[in-house]
Amino acid sequence: VEAAVTTIATGLVPWQELILIGTSDALTVRLTEAGNLDLNGELSVGDGTTLTLVWDNTTSKWRETARRN
C-alpha cells in the first residue's frame, strides 16, 4: 500500500530540520514536489529510506537537503 503526500505541516521556526525515516516496505509513502515540498524529484519512502528537509520560511516550503534510499 502506498500513500501520496504533497504537503507537510508548516515549520515552526526558520530552518527547522525534519528527518523522515521509513520503517516499512509494505506501507510506503510517495512524496512528490508539489504543495509545500521542494524535492530533488519524487521519492518513495520505504524501509531504511531517510529524507532530511529544512523549513524555508521565505518560500513557505520544506526543502530537501539529503536523502538515502
PDB file of N, CA and C in Angstrom:
ATOM      1  N   VAL A   1       0.853  -1.172   0.000  1.00  0.00           N
ATOM      2  CA  VAL A   1       0.000   0.000   0.000  1.00  0.00           C
ATOM      3  C   VAL A   1       0.893   1.228   0.000  1.00  0.00           C
ATOM      4  N   GLU A   2       0.583   2.187  -0.860  1.00  0.00           N
ATOM      5  CA  GLU A   2       1.365   3.417  -0.927  1.00  0.00           C
ATOM      6  C   GLU A   2       0.440   4.615  -0.844  1.00  0.00           C
ATOM      7  N   ALA A   3       0.798   5.569  -0.002  1.00  0.00           N
ATOM      8  CA  ALA A   3       0.039   6.808   0.136  1.00  0.00           C
ATOM      9  C   ALA A   3       0.840   7.934  -0.483  1.00  0.00           C
ATOM     10  N   ALA A   4       0.177   8.853  -1.184  1.00  0.00           N
ATOM     11  CA  ALA A   4       0.850  10.001  -1.800  1.00  0.00           C
ATOM     12  C   ALA A   4       0.719  11.225  -0.901  1.00  0.00           C
ATOM     13  N   VAL A   5       1.824  11.945  -0.743  1.00  0.00           N
ATOM     14  CA  VAL A   5       1.838  13.136   0.101  1.00  0.00           C
ATOM     15  C   VAL A   5       2.453  14.285  -0.679  1.00  0.00           C
ATOM     16  N   THR A   6       1.797  15.450  -0.675  1.00  0.00           N
ATOM     17  CA  THR A   6       2.343  16.640  -1.328  1.00  0.00           C
ATOM     18  C   THR A   6       2.527  17.795  -0.355  1.00  0.00           C
ATOM     19  N   THR A   7       2.010  17.662   0.861  1.00  0.00           N
ATOM     20  CA  THR A   7       2.098  18.745   1.838  1.00  0.00           C
ATOM     21  C   THR A   7       2.370  18.177   3.221  1.00  0.00           C
ATOM     22  N   ILE A   8       3.275  18.834   3.939  1.00  0.00           N
ATOM     23  CA  ILE A   8       3.590  18.506   5.327  1.00  0.00           C
ATOM     24  C   ILE A   8       3.292  19.758   6.145  1.00  0.00           C
ATOM     25  N   ALA A   9       2.887  19.598   7.385  1.00  0.00           N
ATOM     26  CA  ALA A   9       2.597  20.754   8.243  1.00  0.00           C
ATOM     27  C   ALA A   9       3.751  21.750   8.190  1.00  0.00           C
ATOM     28  N   THR A  10       3.437  23.025   8.214  1.00  0.00           N
ATOM     29  CA  THR A  10       4.456  24.058   8.111  1.00  0.00           C
ATOM     30  C   THR A  10       5.421  24.016   9.297  1.00  0.00           C
ATOM     31  N   GLY A  11       6.629  24.493   9.045  1.00  0.00           N
ATOM     32  CA  GLY A  11       7.637  24.551  10.093  1.00  0.00           C
ATOM     33  C   GLY A  11       7.279  25.600  11.132  1.00  0.00           C
ATOM     34  N   LEU A  12       7.841  25.452  12.324  1.00  0.00           N
ATOM     35  CA  LEU A  12       7.563  26.379  13.415  1.00  0.00           C
ATOM     36  C   LEU A  12       8.560  27.524  13.474  1.00  0.00           C
ATOM     37  N   VAL A  13       9.793  27.261  13.033  1.00  0.00           N
ATOM     38  CA  VAL A  13      10.839  28.286  13.052  1.00  0.00           C
ATOM     39  C   VAL A  13      11.639  28.197  11.756  1.00  0.00           C
ATOM     40  N   PRO A  14      12.251  29.310  11.319  1.00  0.00           N
ATOM     41  CA  PRO A  14      13.065  29.263  10.102  1.00  0.00           C
ATOM     42  C   PRO A  14      14.183  28.228  10.234  1.00  0.00           C
ATOM     43  N   TRP A  15      14.406  27.465   9.177  1.00  0.00           N
ATOM     44  CA  TRP A  15      15.448  26.455   9.035  1.00  0.00           C
ATOM     45  C   TRP A  15      15.292  25.292  10.012  1.00  0.00           C
ATOM     46  N   GLN A  16      14.064  25.090  10.469  1.00  0.00           N
ATOM     47  CA  GLN A  16      13.758  23.904  11.280  1.00  0.00           C
ATOM     48  C   GLN A  16      14.074  22.670  10.452  1.00  0.00           C
ATOM     49  N   GLU A  17      14.663  21.648  11.067  1.00  0.00           N
ATOM     50  CA  GLU A  17      15.019  20.418  10.361  1.00  0.00           C
ATOM     51  C   GLU A  17      13.984  19.333  10.640  1.00  0.00           C
ATOM     52  N   LEU A  18      13.661  18.567   9.605  1.00  0.00           N
ATOM     53  CA  LEU A  18      12.732  17.450   9.710  1.00  0.00           C
ATOM     54  C   LEU A  18      13.378  16.250   9.041  1.00  0.00           C
ATOM     55  N   ILE A  19      13.470  15.140   9.762  1.00  0.00           N
ATOM     56  CA  ILE A  19      14.037  13.917   9.198  1.00  0.00           C
ATOM     57  C   ILE A  19      12.947  12.854   9.159  1.00  0.00           C
ATOM     58  N   LEU A  20      12.649  12.362   7.973  1.00  0.00           N
ATOM     59  CA  LEU A  20      11.667  11.294   7.787  1.00  0.00           C
ATOM     60  C   LEU A  20      12.420   9.986   7.615  1.00  0.00           C
ATOM     61  N   ILE A  21      12.012   8.964   8.352  1.00  0.00           N
ATOM     62  CA  ILE A  21      12.667   7.664   8.296  1.00  0.00           C
ATOM     63  C   ILE A  21      11.620   6.600   7.993  1.00  0.00           C
ATOM     64  N   GLY A  22      11.788   5.918   6.882  1.00  0.00           N
ATOM     65  CA  GLY A  22      10.872   4.843   6.514  1.00  0.00           C
ATOM     66  C   GLY A  22      11.126   3.593   7.332  1.00  0.00           C
ATOM     67  N   THR A  23      10.044   2.923   7.727  1.00  0.00           N
ATOM     68  CA  THR A  23      10.180   1.717   8.548  1.00  0.00           C
ATOM     69  C   THR A  23       9.466   0.509   7.954  1.00  0.00           C
ATOM     70  N   SER A  24       8.891   0.645   6.749  1.00  0.00           N
ATOM     71  CA  SER A  24       8.146  -0.466   6.171  1.00  0.00           C
ATOM     72  C   SER A  24       8.193  -0.417   4.653  1.00  0.00           C
ATOM     73  N   ASP A  25       8.370  -1.579   4.033  1.00  0.00           N
ATOM     74  CA  ASP A  25       8.242  -1.671   2.581  1.00  0.00           C
ATOM     75  C   ASP A  25       6.821  -2.061   2.180  1.00  0.00           C
ATOM     76  N   ALA A  26       6.026  -2.519   3.146  1.00  0.00           N
ATOM     77  CA  ALA A  26       4.641  -2.894   2.872  1.00  0.00           C
ATOM     78  C   ALA A  26       3.734  -1.664   2.866  1.00  0.00           C
ATOM     79  N   LEU A  27       4.070  -0.664   3.684  1.00  0.00           N
ATOM     80  CA  LEU A  27       3.302   0.587   3.770  1.00  0.00           C
ATOM     81  C   LEU A  27       4.251   1.738   3.487  1.00  0.00           C
ATOM     82  N   THR A  28       4.297   2.191   2.235  1.00  0.00           N
ATOM     83  CA  THR A  28       5.231   3.241   1.846  1.00  0.00           C
ATOM     84  C   THR A  28       4.503   4.570   1.654  1.00  0.00           C
ATOM     85  N   VAL A  29       5.286   5.631   1.617  1.00  0.00           N
ATOM     86  CA  VAL A  29       4.759   6.977   1.369  1.00  0.00           C
ATOM     87  C   VAL A  29       5.501   7.545   0.168  1.00  0.00           C
ATOM     88  N   ARG A  30       4.742   8.011  -0.820  1.00  0.00           N
ATOM     89  CA  ARG A  30       5.343   8.626  -2.014  1.00  0.00           C
ATOM     90  C   ARG A  30       5.256  10.136  -1.861  1.00  0.00           C
ATOM     91  N   LEU A  31       6.414  10.796  -1.860  1.00  0.00           N
ATOM     92  CA  LEU A  31       6.465  12.245  -1.743  1.00  0.00           C
ATOM     93  C   LEU A  31       6.719  12.839  -3.125  1.00  0.00           C
ATOM     94  N   THR A  32       5.938  13.840  -3.499  1.00  0.00           N
ATOM     95  CA  THR A  32       6.106  14.487  -4.790  1.00  0.00           C
ATOM     96  C   THR A  32       6.338  15.978  -4.587  1.00  0.00           C
ATOM     97  N   GLU A  33       7.027  16.572  -5.536  1.00  0.00           N
ATOM     98  CA  GLU A  33       7.306  18.003  -5.454  1.00  0.00           C
ATOM     99  C   GLU A  33       6.051  18.779  -5.841  1.00  0.00           C
ATOM    100  N   ALA A  34       5.287  19.120  -4.852  1.00  0.00           N
ATOM    101  CA  ALA A  34       4.052  19.880  -5.016  1.00  0.00           C
ATOM    102  C   ALA A  34       3.708  20.453  -3.648  1.00  0.00           C
ATOM    103  N   GLY A  35       2.664  21.220  -3.559  1.00  0.00           N
ATOM    104  CA  GLY A  35       2.282  21.785  -2.270  1.00  0.00           C
ATOM    105  C   GLY A  35       3.433  22.554  -1.652  1.00  0.00           C
ATOM    106  N   ASN A  36       3.831  22.187  -0.439  1.00  0.00           N
ATOM    107  CA  ASN A  36       4.930  22.895   0.219  1.00  0.00           C
ATOM    108  C   ASN A  36       6.217  22.066   0.275  1.00  0.00           C
ATOM    109  N   LEU A  37       6.383  21.150  -0.686  1.00  0.00           N
ATOM    110  CA  LEU A  37       7.597  20.325  -0.751  1.00  0.00           C
ATOM    111  C   LEU A  37       8.461  20.740  -1.934  1.00  0.00           C
ATOM    112  N   ASP A  38       9.736  20.996  -1.675  1.00  0.00           N
ATOM    113  CA  ASP A  38      10.713  21.307  -2.718  1.00  0.00           C
ATOM    114  C   ASP A  38      11.744  20.188  -2.704  1.00  0.00           C
ATOM    115  N   LEU A  39      11.505  19.171  -3.536  1.00  0.00           N
ATOM    116  CA  LEU A  39      12.319  17.953  -3.545  1.00  0.00           C
ATOM    117  C   LEU A  39      13.180  17.879  -4.793  1.00  0.00           C
ATOM    118  N   ASN A  40      14.199  17.036  -4.742  1.00  0.00           N
ATOM    119  CA  ASN A  40      15.021  16.734  -5.913  1.00  0.00           C
ATOM    120  C   ASN A  40      14.428  15.529  -6.625  1.00  0.00           C
ATOM    121  N   GLY A  41      13.152  15.630  -6.984  1.00  0.00           N
ATOM    122  CA  GLY A  41      12.448  14.546  -7.641  1.00  0.00           C
ATOM    123  C   GLY A  41      11.596  13.756  -6.661  1.00  0.00           C
ATOM    124  N   GLU A  42      10.688  12.976  -7.214  1.00  0.00           N
ATOM    125  CA  GLU A  42       9.776  12.153  -6.417  1.00  0.00           C
ATOM    126  C   GLU A  42      10.552  11.120  -5.611  1.00  0.00           C
ATOM    127  N   LEU A  43      10.010  10.754  -4.442  1.00  0.00           N
ATOM    128  CA  LEU A  43      10.665   9.766  -3.592  1.00  0.00           C
ATOM    129  C   LEU A  43       9.621   8.863  -2.956  1.00  0.00           C
ATOM    130  N   SER A  44       9.852   7.554  -3.032  1.00  0.00           N
ATOM    131  CA  SER A  44       9.016   6.593  -2.330  1.00  0.00           C
ATOM    132  C   SER A  44       9.767   6.196  -1.058  1.00  0.00           C
ATOM    133  N   VAL A  45       9.188   6.515   0.097  1.00  0.00           N
ATOM    134  CA  VAL A  45       9.831   6.264   1.390  1.00  0.00           C
ATOM    135  C   VAL A  45       9.405   4.893   1.886  1.00  0.00           C
ATOM    136  N   GLY A  46      10.361   3.972   1.881  1.00  0.00           N
ATOM    137  CA  GLY A  46      10.135   2.620   2.382  1.00  0.00           C
ATOM    138  C   GLY A  46      11.113   2.317   3.501  1.00  0.00           C
ATOM    139  N   ASP A  47      11.214   1.069   3.883  1.00  0.00           N
ATOM    140  CA  ASP A  47      12.086   0.659   4.977  1.00  0.00           C
ATOM    141  C   ASP A  47      13.530   1.085   4.720  1.00  0.00           C
ATOM    142  N   GLY A  48      14.116   1.831   5.644  1.00  0.00           N
ATOM    143  CA  GLY A  48      15.502   2.257   5.542  1.00  0.00           C
ATOM    144  C   GLY A  48      15.725   3.545   4.775  1.00  0.00           C
ATOM    145  N   THR A  49      14.697   4.075   4.134  1.00  0.00           N
ATOM    146  CA  THR A  49      14.827   5.336   3.417  1.00  0.00           C
ATOM    147  C   THR A  49      14.819   6.490   4.411  1.00  0.00           C
ATOM    148  N   THR A  50      15.710   7.456   4.214  1.00  0.00           N
ATOM    149  CA  THR A  50      15.673   8.669   5.030  1.00  0.00           C
ATOM    150  C   THR A  50      15.632   9.884   4.123  1.00  0.00           C
ATOM    151  N   LEU A  51      14.928  10.903   4.566  1.00  0.00           N
ATOM    152  CA  LEU A  51      14.828  12.168   3.848  1.00  0.00           C
ATOM    153  C   LEU A  51      14.966  13.281   4.869  1.00  0.00           C
ATOM    154  N   THR A  52      15.900  14.192   4.617  1.00  0.00           N
ATOM    155  CA  THR A  52      16.110  15.327   5.504  1.00  0.00           C
ATOM    156  C   THR A  52      15.641  16.591   4.793  1.00  0.00           C
ATOM    157  N   LEU A  53      14.819  17.354   5.496  1.00  0.00           N
ATOM    158  CA  LEU A  53      14.247  18.589   4.963  1.00  0.00           C
ATOM    159  C   LEU A  53      14.508  19.734   5.935  1.00  0.00           C
ATOM    160  N   VAL A  54      14.566  20.960   5.410  1.00  0.00           N
ATOM    161  CA  VAL A  54      14.603  22.142   6.265  1.00  0.00           C
ATOM    162  C   VAL A  54      13.480  23.077   5.830  1.00  0.00           C
ATOM    163  N   TRP A  55      12.912  23.798   6.798  1.00  0.00           N
ATOM    164  CA  TRP A  55      11.809  24.720   6.537  1.00  0.00           C
ATOM    165  C   TRP A  55      12.374  26.063   6.096  1.00  0.00           C
ATOM    166  N   ASP A  56      12.028  26.484   4.883  1.00  0.00           N
ATOM    167  CA  ASP A  56      12.429  27.791   4.348  1.00  0.00           C
ATOM    168  C   ASP A  56      11.234  28.728   4.495  1.00  0.00           C
ATOM    169  N   ASN A  57      11.274  29.571   5.513  1.00  0.00           N
ATOM    170  CA  ASN A  57      10.118  30.436   5.771  1.00  0.00           C
ATOM    171  C   ASN A  57       9.972  31.539   4.723  1.00  0.00           C
ATOM    172  N   THR A  58      11.006  31.811   3.921  1.00  0.00           N
ATOM    173  CA  THR A  58      10.874  32.837   2.887  1.00  0.00           C
ATOM    174  C   THR A  58      10.029  32.353   1.711  1.00  0.00           C
ATOM    175  N   THR A  59      10.008  31.037   1.477  1.00  0.00           N
ATOM    176  CA  THR A  59       9.202  30.478   0.385  1.00  0.00           C
ATOM    177  C   THR A  59       8.052  29.612   0.893  1.00  0.00           C
ATOM    178  N   SER A  60       8.008  29.401   2.215  1.00  0.00           N
ATOM    179  CA  SER A  60       6.996  28.534   2.837  1.00  0.00           C
ATOM    180  C   SER A  60       7.034  27.120   2.262  1.00  0.00           C
ATOM    181  N   LYS A  61       8.267  26.588   2.139  1.00  0.00           N
ATOM    182  CA  LYS A  61       8.451  25.233   1.608  1.00  0.00           C
ATOM    183  C   LYS A  61       9.446  24.459   2.455  1.00  0.00           C
ATOM    184  N   TRP A  62       9.232  23.141   2.511  1.00  0.00           N
ATOM    185  CA  TRP A  62      10.219  22.221   3.057  1.00  0.00           C
ATOM    186  C   TRP A  62      11.184  21.922   1.928  1.00  0.00           C
ATOM    187  N   ARG A  63      12.471  22.227   2.112  1.00  0.00           N
ATOM    188  CA  ARG A  63      13.495  21.999   1.080  1.00  0.00           C
ATOM    189  C   ARG A  63      14.326  20.760   1.429  1.00  0.00           C
ATOM    190  N   GLU A  64      14.489  19.896   0.451  1.00  0.00           N
ATOM    191  CA  GLU A  64      15.299  18.694   0.637  1.00  0.00           C
ATOM    192  C   GLU A  64      16.775  19.057   0.782  1.00  0.00           C
ATOM    193  N   THR A  65      17.429  18.489   1.788  1.00  0.00           N
ATOM    194  CA  THR A  65      18.870  18.683   1.946  1.00  0.00           C
ATOM    195  C   THR A  65      19.637  17.378   1.778  1.00  0.00           C
ATOM    196  N   ALA A  66      18.979  16.239   2.015  1.00  0.00           N
ATOM    197  CA  ALA A  66      19.643  14.940   1.854  1.00  0.00           C
ATOM    198  C   ALA A  66      18.601  13.833   1.755  1.00  0.00           C
ATOM    199  N   ARG A  67      18.995  12.750   1.093  1.00  0.00           N
ATOM    200  CA  ARG A  67      18.161  11.545   1.029  1.00  0.00           C
ATOM    201  C   ARG A  67      19.048  10.319   0.923  1.00  0.00           C
ATOM    202  N   ARG A  68      18.518   9.204   1.421  1.00  0.00           N
ATOM    203  CA  ARG A  68      19.201   7.915   1.295  1.00  0.00           C
ATOM    204  C   ARG A  68      18.131   6.859   1.069  1.00  0.00           C
ATOM    205  N   ASN A  69      18.255   6.136  -0.034  1.00  0.00           N
ATOM    206  CA  ASN A  69      17.291   5.079  -0.350  1.00  0.00           C
ATOM    207  C   ASN A  69      17.784   3.751   0.153  1.00  0.00           C
TER     208      ASN A  69
END
